[in-house]
Short mmCIF file of C-alpha atoms in Angstrom, two decimals:
data_model
loop_
_atom_site.label_atom_id
_atom_site.label_comp_id
_atom_site.label_asym_id
_atom_site.label_seq_id
_atom_site.Cartn_x
_atom_site.Cartn_y
_atom_site.Cartn_z
CA CYS A 7 12.71 11.92 10.55
CA HIS A 8 11.23 9.28 8.27
CA PHE A 9 11.07 5.82 9.93
CA GLY A 10 11.23 5.23 13.66
CA PRO A 11 14.95 4.33 13.96
CA ASN A 12 15.83 7.67 12.35
CA GLY A 13 13.64 9.38 14.92
CA SER A 14 15.63 7.69 17.67
CA LEU A 15 18.82 8.91 16.01
CA GLY A 16 17.34 12.40 15.76
CA VAL A 17 16.70 12.73 19.50
CA LEU A 18 20.19 11.42 20.26
CA LEU A 19 21.75 13.98 17.91
CA ARG A 20 19.77 16.71 19.62
CA GLU A 21 20.91 15.49 23.03
CA ILE A 22 24.57 15.93 22.09
CA GLY A 23 23.96 19.30 20.47
CA ALA A 24 24.52 18.22 16.86
CA ILE A 25 21.07 19.47 15.80
CA GLU A 26 18.51 21.88 17.21
CA GLY A 27 14.74 22.20 17.04
CA LYS A 28 11.82 19.82 17.20
CA VAL A 29 12.06 16.13 16.30
CA VAL A 30 9.06 14.89 14.30
CA THR A 31 9.03 11.21 13.33
CA THR A 32 6.98 9.60 10.55
CA PHE A 33 6.32 5.85 10.84
CA HIS A 34 5.81 3.94 7.59
CA GLY A 35 5.90 0.14 7.69
CA TYR A 36 8.92 -1.98 8.56
CA ASP A 37 9.66 0.32 11.50
CA MET A 38 6.33 -0.73 13.04
CA SER A 39 6.58 -4.40 12.14
CA THR A 40 9.94 -6.10 11.55
CA TYR A 41 11.97 -3.56 13.56
CA VAL A 42 9.76 -3.80 16.65
CA ARG A 43 9.70 -7.56 16.43
CA GLU A 44 13.50 -7.67 16.30
CA GLN A 45 14.19 -4.96 18.90
CA GLY A 46 11.35 -5.60 21.31
CA ALA A 47 8.43 -3.60 22.64
CA ASP A 48 10.77 -1.01 24.19
CA ALA A 49 12.48 -0.25 20.89
CA TYR A 50 11.23 3.35 20.92
CA ARG A 51 11.27 4.15 24.65
CA LEU A 52 13.86 6.93 24.26
CA LEU A 53 12.08 8.33 21.20
CA PHE A 54 8.67 8.32 22.89
CA ASN A 55 10.11 10.12 25.93
CA ARG A 56 12.06 12.79 24.05
CA GLY A 57 10.50 13.10 20.62
CA ASP A 58 8.14 16.01 20.02
CA LEU A 59 5.60 14.62 17.57
CA PHE A 60 4.80 11.29 15.93
CA LEU A 61 3.16 10.95 12.51
CA PRO A 62 2.07 7.39 11.63
CA ILE A 63 0.82 7.07 8.04
CA SER A 64 -2.27 5.07 9.01
CA GLU A 65 -4.76 4.59 11.82
CA ARG A 66 -3.39 1.07 12.13
CA TRP A 67 0.10 2.34 12.94
CA LYS A 68 -1.29 5.00 15.27
CA ALA A 69 -3.03 2.32 17.34
CA ASN A 70 0.17 0.26 17.40
CA LEU A 71 2.26 3.25 18.51
CA ILE A 72 -0.09 4.01 21.38
CA GLU A 73 -0.07 0.34 22.37
CA LEU A 74 3.75 0.50 22.50
CA GLY A 75 3.57 3.47 24.87
CA CYS A 76 3.51 6.51 22.60
CA ASP A 77 1.63 9.54 23.97
CA LYS A 78 -1.64 9.68 22.02
CA ARG A 79 -1.78 13.47 22.48
CA ARG A 80 1.40 13.75 20.37
CA THR A 81 0.38 11.16 17.78
CA ILE A 82 -1.33 12.33 14.59
CA VAL A 83 -2.10 10.28 11.46
CA HIS A 84 -0.52 11.93 8.45
CA ARG A 85 -0.86 9.91 5.26
CA MET A 86 1.40 9.60 2.28
CA GLY A 87 -0.23 10.73 -0.95
CA ILE A 88 0.04 11.27 -4.69
CA ASP A 89 -0.44 14.11 -7.15
CA THR A 90 -3.90 13.08 -8.30
CA ARG A 91 -3.72 15.53 -11.23
CA ALA A 92 -0.88 13.48 -12.71
CA PHE A 93 -3.08 10.41 -13.15
CA ARG A 94 -5.62 10.30 -15.95
CA PHE A 95 -8.93 8.87 -14.80
CA SER A 96 -10.89 6.60 -17.10
CA THR A 97 -13.72 4.17 -16.42
CA ARG A 98 -12.90 0.58 -17.28
CA LYS A 99 -14.92 -1.26 -19.91
CA THR A 100 -14.64 -4.95 -20.64
CA GLY A 101 -13.07 -6.16 -23.85
CA ASN A 102 -12.19 -9.49 -25.41
CA CYS A 103 -9.25 -10.03 -23.06
CA ILE A 104 -9.39 -8.95 -19.42
CA GLN A 105 -6.07 -7.65 -18.13
CA VAL A 106 -5.09 -8.06 -14.48
CA PHE A 107 -2.03 -6.13 -13.37
CA THR A 108 0.38 -6.15 -10.42
CA VAL A 109 3.34 -3.88 -9.64
CA ALA A 110 5.59 -5.20 -6.89
CA ARG A 111 9.03 -6.12 -5.68
CA PHE A 112 9.42 -9.87 -5.64
CA VAL A 113 9.54 -10.18 -1.86
CA GLU A 114 7.39 -12.19 0.53
CA LYS A 115 5.15 -9.39 1.83
CA LYS A 116 3.86 -8.65 -1.68
CA GLY A 117 2.09 -12.03 -1.67
CA LEU A 118 2.76 -12.68 -5.35
CA LYS A 119 2.52 -16.46 -5.13
CA TYR A 120 -1.01 -16.20 -3.75
CA GLY A 121 -2.06 -13.87 -6.54
CA ILE A 122 -0.56 -16.19 -9.14
CA LYS A 123 -2.30 -19.24 -7.67
CA ALA A 124 -5.61 -17.36 -7.61
CA VAL A 125 -5.27 -16.28 -11.23
CA ALA A 126 -4.36 -19.86 -12.19
CA GLU A 127 -7.64 -21.00 -10.64
CA VAL A 128 -9.61 -18.34 -12.48
CA LEU A 129 -7.97 -19.28 -15.79
CA LYS A 130 -9.64 -22.69 -15.63
CA LYS A 131 -12.96 -20.97 -16.23
CA HIS A 132 -11.79 -17.77 -17.92
CA PRO A 133 -8.82 -18.62 -20.16
CA ASP A 134 -9.00 -15.20 -21.80
CA VAL A 135 -7.56 -13.46 -18.70
CA ASP A 136 -4.11 -11.91 -19.16
CA TYR A 137 -2.09 -11.34 -15.96
CA ARG A 138 0.99 -9.14 -16.10
CA ILE A 139 3.40 -8.54 -13.22
CA ALA A 140 5.85 -5.63 -13.32
CA GLY A 141 8.81 -5.83 -10.97
CA ASP A 142 11.70 -8.00 -9.89
CA GLY A 143 13.49 -9.08 -6.76
CA PRO A 144 15.01 -11.95 -4.79
CA LEU A 145 12.02 -14.29 -5.21
CA ARG A 146 11.99 -14.15 -9.01
CA SER A 147 13.23 -17.73 -9.46
CA GLU A 148 10.63 -19.03 -7.05
CA ILE A 149 7.89 -17.13 -8.89
CA GLU A 150 9.10 -18.37 -12.29
CA ASN A 151 9.09 -21.95 -11.00
CA LEU A 152 5.56 -21.57 -9.65
CA ILE A 153 4.27 -20.26 -12.98
CA GLY A 154 5.94 -23.22 -14.69
CA GLN A 155 4.47 -25.75 -12.26
CA LEU A 156 0.99 -24.32 -12.80
CA ALA A 157 1.50 -24.34 -16.58
CA VAL A 158 0.20 -20.79 -16.97
CA GLY A 159 3.22 -19.17 -18.60
CA SER A 160 1.25 -18.16 -21.68
CA GLN A 161 -1.21 -16.12 -19.61
CA ILE A 162 0.90 -14.89 -16.67
CA LYS A 163 3.80 -12.72 -17.81
CA LEU A 164 6.69 -11.39 -15.73
CA LEU A 165 7.68 -8.05 -17.22
CA GLY A 166 10.69 -7.23 -15.04
CA TRP A 167 11.49 -3.73 -13.85
CA GLN A 168 9.62 -1.03 -15.74
CA GLU A 169 10.16 2.71 -15.98
CA GLN A 170 7.45 5.02 -14.63
CA ASP A 171 6.11 5.86 -18.08
CA GLU A 172 5.94 2.16 -18.90
CA ILE A 173 4.07 1.47 -15.65
CA ALA A 174 1.63 4.25 -16.54
CA GLU A 175 0.99 2.72 -19.97
CA LEU A 176 0.47 -0.75 -18.51
CA MET A 177 -1.91 0.58 -15.88
CA ASP A 178 -3.90 2.47 -18.51
CA LYS A 179 -4.42 -0.80 -20.38
CA ALA A 180 -5.29 -2.82 -17.26
CA ASP A 181 -8.80 -3.62 -16.07
CA ILE A 182 -8.09 -4.76 -12.49
CA LEU A 183 -5.19 -4.17 -10.08
CA LEU A 184 -4.26 -7.17 -7.96
CA ALA A 185 -2.28 -6.47 -4.75
CA PRO A 186 -2.28 -9.63 -2.58
CA SER A 187 -0.09 -8.30 0.27
CA VAL A 188 0.71 -10.48 3.32
CA THR A 189 2.64 -10.24 6.57
CA SER A 190 5.98 -11.94 5.97
CA LYS A 191 7.42 -14.59 8.26
CA ASP A 192 9.74 -12.01 9.87
CA GLY A 193 6.76 -9.74 10.57
CA ASP A 194 7.41 -7.25 7.76
CA GLN A 195 4.29 -5.42 6.57
CA GLU A 196 3.27 -2.80 4.06
CA GLY A 197 2.34 0.72 5.05
CA ILE A 198 -0.26 1.77 2.48
CA PRO A 199 1.10 0.95 -1.00
CA VAL A 200 1.34 4.00 -3.25
CA VAL A 201 0.70 1.85 -6.32
CA ILE A 202 -2.83 1.19 -5.02
CA MET A 203 -3.40 4.95 -4.69
CA GLU A 204 -2.25 5.40 -8.29
CA ALA A 205 -4.50 2.59 -9.53
CA LEU A 206 -7.55 4.03 -7.78
CA ALA A 207 -6.76 7.48 -9.15
CA ARG A 208 -6.76 5.98 -12.66
CA GLY A 209 -10.14 4.30 -12.12
CA LEU A 210 -9.08 0.68 -11.66
CA PRO A 211 -11.03 -1.64 -9.37
CA VAL A 212 -8.58 -3.08 -6.83
CA LEU A 213 -8.44 -6.59 -5.39
CA SER A 214 -6.27 -6.67 -2.28
CA THR A 215 -6.09 -8.00 1.28
CA GLN A 216 -7.04 -7.06 4.83
CA HIS A 217 -3.42 -6.11 5.45
CA SER A 218 -1.93 -3.25 7.46
CA GLY A 219 -3.39 0.10 6.32
CA ILE A 220 -4.81 -1.14 3.00
CA PRO A 221 -8.42 -1.27 4.32
CA GLU A 222 -8.10 2.46 5.06
CA LEU A 223 -7.53 3.07 1.34
CA VAL A 224 -9.55 0.40 -0.48
CA ARG A 225 -13.19 0.42 0.59
CA ASP A 226 -14.36 -3.18 0.42
CA GLY A 227 -17.28 -3.46 -1.96
CA GLU A 228 -17.01 0.18 -3.06
CA SER A 229 -13.69 0.71 -4.86
CA GLY A 230 -12.65 -2.94 -4.90
CA PHE A 231 -12.60 -6.06 -2.79
CA LEU A 232 -10.51 -7.15 0.20
CA VAL A 233 -9.92 -10.70 1.41
CA SER A 234 -7.89 -12.30 4.18
CA GLU A 235 -4.15 -12.68 3.71
CA ARG A 236 -2.98 -15.85 1.93
CA ASP A 237 -6.55 -16.90 1.08
CA VAL A 238 -6.14 -18.12 -2.51
CA ALA A 239 -9.72 -19.36 -2.73
CA ALA A 240 -11.12 -15.98 -1.67
CA LEU A 241 -8.82 -14.11 -4.05
CA ALA A 242 -9.94 -16.35 -6.90
CA GLU A 243 -13.62 -16.00 -5.99
CA ARG A 244 -13.49 -12.19 -5.81
CA LEU A 245 -11.43 -11.96 -9.00
CA GLU A 246 -13.89 -14.19 -10.80
CA TYR A 247 -16.75 -12.02 -9.56
CA LEU A 248 -15.06 -8.89 -10.91
CA ILE A 249 -14.45 -10.58 -14.25
CA GLU A 250 -18.04 -11.73 -14.53
CA HIS A 251 -19.52 -8.39 -13.46
CA PRO A 252 -17.79 -5.67 -15.50
CA GLU A 253 -20.87 -3.50 -15.07
CA ILE A 254 -19.64 -2.62 -11.54
CA TRP A 255 -16.20 -1.42 -12.72
CA PRO A 256 -17.20 2.17 -13.57
CA ALA A 257 -18.84 2.79 -10.18
CA MET A 258 -15.85 1.27 -8.39
CA GLY A 259 -13.50 3.40 -10.45
CA ARG A 260 -15.35 6.59 -9.61
CA ALA A 261 -15.52 5.70 -5.92
CA GLY A 262 -11.79 5.00 -5.82
CA ARG A 263 -10.87 8.22 -7.59
CA ARG A 264 -13.13 10.27 -5.34
CA PHE A 265 -11.69 8.71 -2.18
CA VAL A 266 -8.09 9.27 -3.23
CA GLU A 267 -8.80 12.88 -4.17
CA GLU A 268 -10.37 13.47 -0.78
CA HIS A 269 -7.91 11.64 1.49
CA TYR A 270 -4.64 11.02 -0.38
CA ASP A 271 -4.06 14.10 -2.53
CA ILE A 272 -0.48 15.30 -1.94
CA ASP A 273 -1.34 19.01 -2.13
CA LYS A 274 -3.97 18.68 0.60
CA LEU A 275 -1.63 16.53 2.69
CA ASN A 276 1.25 18.99 2.31
CA ASN A 277 -1.00 21.83 3.50
CA GLN A 278 -2.00 19.71 6.49
CA LEU A 279 1.66 19.01 7.26
CA VAL A 280 2.53 22.72 7.20
CA GLU A 281 -0.36 23.37 9.58
CA ILE A 282 0.86 20.60 11.91
CA TYR A 283 4.38 22.06 11.99
CA GLN A 284 3.07 25.56 12.60
CA LYS A 285 0.96 24.37 15.52
CA LEU A 286 3.91 22.47 16.96
CA LEU A 287 6.23 25.48 16.74
CA SER A 288 3.61 27.83 18.21
CA GLY A 289 3.00 25.55 21.17
CA GLU A 290 -0.56 24.58 20.19
CA LEU A 291 0.45 20.90 20.16
CA PRO A 292 1.77 19.14 23.32
#
């Protein structure tokens, strides 16, 4: 069962005889943030009592599950991943125009307005920066208005929804990925964004935030930089540092690629998942 509420449904279905077997629940993001905030700390009491195994996608969510009352003996971090072979690695080299790139739904937790404000600050000193944002969503009008108010429409472009091959082309041309995620007012949080995995696999330095499981993927100072949520000044300072020190991009790119290959490769993760299931079915796991 993917997402906690589906795990709860799974154990109920088993109770009434509609399904048989073990119930394994993967926890991703909203099910550990918004859902728990809305339903209360006992939201998963039935699931914790009757579920067989719990697979949070990050150490952060594992700690939260245990804090909510989940049996730590039946809680194993199992990450989401990507096919690293599908992403062409290349070291970034500075050119005449530095391209910053974001891929995101236009929702609060993506923190787009903070990224835009940070880039607007950087543009005062580095007007040759080009910032492109791929995506769309309910906050588009608000984002368009902000870009207009800051008078940066010639350098910050909203590209709308893009197909996967178009995203790949844009990422290949980019120099830096900006992912300024935040916890939304209703408590919604990211898990670990796949787009950051893809950017690291391609060799991009990443500028992101100390949000949810992101610090488990982006190693601050090694494959990119992390700052506090909603800290426009810190985002601008770190972005400016990256722009002014392109000599560190290749090392960051290699570190990011190496880390993703080691910890977020889908083939390795699938093999681990098969092993987990086999141990569960053989009785090796509680």
